[in-house]
């Protein structure tokens, strides 16, 4: 199938990928645009994986105030170079993360940040709930594991569904930004302040 300029332009608008990458993706998928999008996404994530070990010493600390001064957020997001830190794409990502933190109230950055005693306490609660179902022990374990996974998705920033696009997690959005900018980046820490409440700092 012939790959037209219009098809390349459409795919580029959908993905933000380069002209050559879009053309190659369309050739590889015989002009199937949805498959070409998947092809580019997989290629981008593969590139992200290669970059994930690189040092991130630059970036931004961004503040966001919401609800008439009743909620405030500070977030630090790192990248490899000052050049990328100054790009519109990186700054938009940082602002989106700060806005998300204000709206979604994450308690921790990721699973590794959650204290073991917190997870153990939740697991004990879920196990007691599961026992009431009078299921076999292996079934109860699966039920508890499923609830723990959901608990992580509720409280960990990187696993939360992005408020502007619930089909993506914050990690997905970060990976998309990394693929687009060609640099390793990462959310290092955040603090959320709500009037009258204790702050959440990670």
Short mmCIF file of N, CA and C in Angstrom, two decimals, residues 101-191:
data_model
loop_
_atom_site.label_atom_id
_atom_site.label_comp_id
_atom_site.label_asym_id
_atom_site.label_seq_id
_atom_site.Cartn_x
_atom_site.Cartn_y
_atom_site.Cartn_z
N UNK A 101 -1.33 16.36 41.36
CA UNK A 101 -1.10 16.14 42.80
C UNK A 101 -2.12 16.91 43.62
N UNK A 102 -2.41 18.14 43.21
CA UNK A 102 -3.42 18.94 43.92
C UNK A 102 -4.77 18.26 43.88
N UNK A 103 -5.12 17.69 42.72
CA UNK A 103 -6.45 17.09 42.55
C UNK A 103 -6.57 15.70 43.15
N UNK A 104 -5.50 14.87 43.02
CA UNK A 104 -5.61 13.45 43.35
C UNK A 104 -5.05 13.08 44.73
N UNK A 105 -4.36 13.99 45.40
CA UNK A 105 -3.85 13.78 46.76
C UNK A 105 -3.06 12.49 46.96
N UNK A 106 -2.05 12.22 46.14
CA UNK A 106 -1.23 11.02 46.39
C UNK A 106 -0.51 11.13 47.73
N UNK A 107 -0.29 9.99 48.37
CA UNK A 107 0.41 10.00 49.66
C UNK A 107 1.90 9.69 49.51
N UNK A 108 2.23 8.93 48.44
CA UNK A 108 3.61 8.51 48.22
C UNK A 108 3.95 8.63 46.74
N UNK A 109 5.25 8.65 46.45
CA UNK A 109 5.69 8.76 45.07
C UNK A 109 5.45 7.46 44.31
N UNK A 110 5.90 6.33 44.87
CA UNK A 110 5.79 5.03 44.21
C UNK A 110 5.70 3.93 45.26
N UNK A 111 5.61 2.68 44.82
CA UNK A 111 5.47 1.55 45.75
C UNK A 111 6.64 1.48 46.73
N UNK A 112 7.84 1.74 46.21
CA UNK A 112 9.04 1.65 47.05
C UNK A 112 9.02 2.67 48.18
N UNK A 113 8.23 3.73 48.02
CA UNK A 113 8.18 4.79 49.04
C UNK A 113 7.21 4.46 50.17
N UNK A 114 6.35 3.48 49.98
CA UNK A 114 5.33 3.16 50.99
C UNK A 114 5.98 2.32 52.09
N UNK A 115 5.92 2.76 53.36
CA UNK A 115 6.52 1.98 54.45
C UNK A 115 5.90 0.59 54.55
N UNK A 116 6.74 -0.40 54.85
CA UNK A 116 6.26 -1.79 54.93
C UNK A 116 5.16 -1.94 55.98
N UNK A 117 5.27 -1.18 57.08
CA UNK A 117 4.25 -1.31 58.14
C UNK A 117 2.88 -0.84 57.65
N UNK A 118 2.87 0.14 56.74
CA UNK A 118 1.60 0.62 56.18
C UNK A 118 0.97 -0.47 55.31
N UNK A 119 1.80 -1.10 54.47
CA UNK A 119 1.30 -2.16 53.59
C UNK A 119 0.82 -3.35 54.42
N UNK A 120 1.58 -3.71 55.46
CA UNK A 120 1.22 -4.85 56.31
C UNK A 120 -0.11 -4.61 57.01
N UNK A 121 -0.32 -3.39 57.49
CA UNK A 121 -1.58 -3.05 58.16
C UNK A 121 -2.75 -3.17 57.20
N UNK A 122 -2.57 -2.67 55.96
CA UNK A 122 -3.63 -2.78 54.96
C UNK A 122 -3.90 -4.24 54.62
N UNK A 123 -2.83 -5.02 54.46
CA UNK A 123 -2.99 -6.44 54.13
C UNK A 123 -3.77 -7.17 55.22
N UNK A 124 -3.50 -6.85 56.49
CA UNK A 124 -4.22 -7.49 57.60
C UNK A 124 -5.72 -7.17 57.53
N UNK A 125 -6.03 -5.91 57.22
CA UNK A 125 -7.43 -5.50 57.11
C UNK A 125 -8.12 -6.27 55.98
N UNK A 126 -7.45 -6.34 54.81
CA UNK A 126 -8.04 -7.02 53.66
C UNK A 126 -8.20 -8.52 53.91
N UNK A 127 -7.24 -9.10 54.66
CA UNK A 127 -7.33 -10.53 54.96
C UNK A 127 -8.53 -10.81 55.87
N UNK A 128 -8.76 -9.94 56.83
CA UNK A 128 -9.92 -10.11 57.71
C UNK A 128 -11.22 -10.01 56.90
N UNK A 129 -11.25 -9.06 55.97
CA UNK A 129 -12.43 -8.93 55.10
C UNK A 129 -12.61 -10.17 54.24
N UNK A 130 -11.50 -10.71 53.73
CA UNK A 130 -11.57 -11.88 52.85
C UNK A 130 -12.03 -13.12 53.61
N UNK A 131 -11.65 -13.23 54.88
CA UNK A 131 -12.05 -14.39 55.69
C UNK A 131 -13.56 -14.49 55.83
N UNK A 132 -14.22 -13.35 55.83
CA UNK A 132 -15.68 -13.34 55.95
C UNK A 132 -16.36 -13.97 54.73
N UNK A 133 -15.62 -14.04 53.62
CA UNK A 133 -16.18 -14.64 52.40
C UNK A 133 -16.12 -16.16 52.44
N UNK A 134 -15.35 -16.70 53.45
CA UNK A 134 -15.22 -18.15 53.62
C UNK A 134 -14.75 -18.84 52.33
N UNK A 135 -13.71 -18.29 51.74
CA UNK A 135 -13.11 -18.85 50.52
C UNK A 135 -11.86 -19.66 50.89
N UNK A 136 -11.39 -20.53 49.98
CA UNK A 136 -10.12 -21.24 50.23
C UNK A 136 -8.99 -20.23 50.41
N UNK A 137 -7.94 -20.67 51.13
CA UNK A 137 -6.85 -19.74 51.47
C UNK A 137 -6.17 -19.16 50.24
N UNK A 138 -5.96 -19.97 49.20
CA UNK A 138 -5.29 -19.47 48.00
C UNK A 138 -6.13 -18.41 47.28
N UNK A 139 -7.45 -18.58 47.36
CA UNK A 139 -8.37 -17.59 46.76
C UNK A 139 -8.32 -16.30 47.57
N UNK A 140 -8.29 -16.44 48.90
CA UNK A 140 -8.23 -15.25 49.76
C UNK A 140 -6.94 -14.45 49.50
N UNK A 141 -5.84 -15.17 49.30
CA UNK A 141 -4.56 -14.50 49.02
C UNK A 141 -4.65 -13.68 47.73
N UNK A 142 -5.29 -14.25 46.71
CA UNK A 142 -5.44 -13.54 45.44
C UNK A 142 -6.32 -12.30 45.60
N UNK A 143 -7.38 -12.45 46.40
CA UNK A 143 -8.28 -11.32 46.66
C UNK A 143 -7.50 -10.19 47.36
N UNK A 144 -6.71 -10.57 48.37
CA UNK A 144 -5.92 -9.58 49.12
C UNK A 144 -4.88 -8.92 48.23
N UNK A 145 -4.18 -9.73 47.40
CA UNK A 145 -3.18 -9.17 46.48
C UNK A 145 -3.82 -8.16 45.52
N UNK A 146 -5.03 -8.47 45.05
CA UNK A 146 -5.74 -7.56 44.16
C UNK A 146 -6.08 -6.25 44.84
N UNK A 147 -6.48 -6.34 46.11
CA UNK A 147 -6.82 -5.13 46.86
C UNK A 147 -5.58 -4.30 47.18
N UNK A 148 -4.46 -4.98 47.44
CA UNK A 148 -3.21 -4.25 47.69
C UNK A 148 -2.77 -3.51 46.43
N UNK A 149 -2.90 -4.16 45.27
CA UNK A 149 -2.56 -3.50 44.00
C UNK A 149 -3.41 -2.25 43.81
N UNK A 150 -4.70 -2.36 44.09
CA UNK A 150 -5.59 -1.20 43.95
C UNK A 150 -5.20 -0.11 44.96
N UNK A 151 -4.81 -0.53 46.16
CA UNK A 151 -4.38 0.43 47.18
C UNK A 151 -3.17 1.23 46.68
N UNK A 152 -2.20 0.53 46.09
CA UNK A 152 -1.04 1.22 45.52
C UNK A 152 -1.47 2.22 44.44
N UNK A 153 -2.40 1.80 43.58
CA UNK A 153 -2.85 2.69 42.50
C UNK A 153 -3.57 3.91 43.05
N UNK A 154 -4.16 3.80 44.21
CA UNK A 154 -4.87 4.92 44.83
C UNK A 154 -3.92 5.91 45.49
N UNK A 155 -2.84 5.41 46.12
CA UNK A 155 -2.02 6.29 46.96
C UNK A 155 -0.68 6.67 46.35
N UNK A 156 -0.22 5.94 45.33
CA UNK A 156 1.10 6.21 44.75
C UNK A 156 0.98 7.07 43.50
N UNK A 157 1.65 8.20 43.50
CA UNK A 157 1.56 9.15 42.39
C UNK A 157 1.82 8.48 41.04
N UNK A 158 2.89 7.70 40.93
CA UNK A 158 3.27 7.15 39.63
C UNK A 158 2.25 6.17 39.08
N UNK A 159 1.42 5.59 39.95
CA UNK A 159 0.43 4.60 39.50
C UNK A 159 -0.98 5.17 39.37
N UNK A 160 -1.18 6.38 39.85
CA UNK A 160 -2.51 6.98 39.77
C UNK A 160 -2.91 7.25 38.32
N UNK A 161 -4.19 7.14 38.04
CA UNK A 161 -4.71 7.52 36.72
C UNK A 161 -4.62 9.04 36.58
N UNK A 162 -4.02 9.49 35.50
CA UNK A 162 -3.82 10.92 35.27
C UNK A 162 -5.17 11.62 35.17
N UNK A 163 -5.35 12.69 35.92
CA UNK A 163 -6.66 13.34 35.99
C UNK A 163 -7.13 13.88 34.64
N UNK A 164 -6.19 14.26 33.76
CA UNK A 164 -6.57 14.80 32.45
C UNK A 164 -6.77 13.71 31.40
N UNK A 165 -6.31 12.48 31.70
CA UNK A 165 -6.47 11.35 30.78
C UNK A 165 -6.44 10.07 31.61
N UNK A 166 -7.58 9.66 32.17
CA UNK A 166 -7.62 8.53 33.10
C UNK A 166 -7.19 7.19 32.49
N UNK A 167 -7.08 7.13 31.17
CA UNK A 167 -6.60 5.89 30.54
C UNK A 167 -5.09 5.71 30.71
N UNK A 168 -4.41 6.76 31.17
CA UNK A 168 -2.96 6.70 31.37
C UNK A 168 -2.61 6.94 32.83
N UNK A 169 -1.59 6.23 33.30
CA UNK A 169 -1.05 6.52 34.63
C UNK A 169 -0.06 7.68 34.51
N UNK A 170 0.34 8.24 35.65
CA UNK A 170 1.36 9.29 35.63
C UNK A 170 2.66 8.74 35.03
N UNK A 171 2.98 7.47 35.32
CA UNK A 171 4.17 6.86 34.73
C UNK A 171 4.06 6.81 33.21
N UNK A 172 2.88 6.49 32.69
CA UNK A 172 2.68 6.48 31.23
C UNK A 172 2.92 7.87 30.64
N UNK A 173 2.39 8.88 31.31
CA UNK A 173 2.54 10.26 30.82
C UNK A 173 4.02 10.66 30.85
N UNK A 174 4.71 10.27 31.92
CA UNK A 174 6.14 10.57 32.02
C UNK A 174 6.91 9.86 30.90
N UNK A 175 6.58 8.59 30.64
CA UNK A 175 7.26 7.84 29.58
C UNK A 175 7.01 8.46 28.21
N UNK A 176 5.79 8.94 27.99
CA UNK A 176 5.47 9.61 26.73
C UNK A 176 6.33 10.85 26.54
N UNK A 177 6.50 11.60 27.64
CA UNK A 177 7.30 12.82 27.58
C UNK A 177 8.78 12.49 27.34
N UNK A 178 9.25 11.44 27.99
CA UNK A 178 10.62 10.99 27.79
C UNK A 178 10.87 10.59 26.34
N UNK A 179 9.91 9.86 25.76
CA UNK A 179 10.04 9.41 24.37
C UNK A 179 10.07 10.60 23.42
N UNK A 180 9.27 11.61 23.72
CA UNK A 180 9.18 12.78 22.85
C UNK A 180 10.43 13.65 22.95
N UNK A 181 10.97 13.81 24.17
CA UNK A 181 12.10 14.71 24.37
C UNK A 181 13.46 14.03 24.24
N UNK A 182 13.46 12.69 24.30
CA UNK A 182 14.70 11.96 24.12
C UNK A 182 15.66 12.02 25.30
N UNK A 183 15.11 12.27 26.49
CA UNK A 183 15.95 12.31 27.69
C UNK A 183 15.31 11.52 28.82
N UNK A 184 16.16 11.01 29.71
CA UNK A 184 15.66 10.41 30.93
C UNK A 184 15.12 11.53 31.83
N UNK A 185 14.05 11.26 32.52
CA UNK A 185 13.50 12.22 33.47
C UNK A 185 12.77 11.47 34.56
N UNK A 186 12.49 12.15 35.64
CA UNK A 186 11.79 11.49 36.73
C UNK A 186 11.27 12.48 37.76
N UNK A 187 10.12 12.16 38.32
CA UNK A 187 9.58 12.96 39.43
C UNK A 187 10.34 12.54 40.68
N UNK A 188 11.03 13.47 41.31
CA UNK A 188 11.88 13.13 42.46
C UNK A 188 11.13 13.19 43.78
N UNK A 189 10.36 14.26 43.99
CA UNK A 189 9.65 14.43 45.26
C UNK A 189 8.57 15.47 45.12
N UNK A 190 7.65 15.46 46.07
CA UNK A 190 6.58 16.45 46.04
C UNK A 190 6.08 16.71 47.45
N UNK A 191 5.44 17.85 47.61
CA UNK A 191 4.76 18.19 48.86
C UNK A 191 3.41 18.79 48.51
#
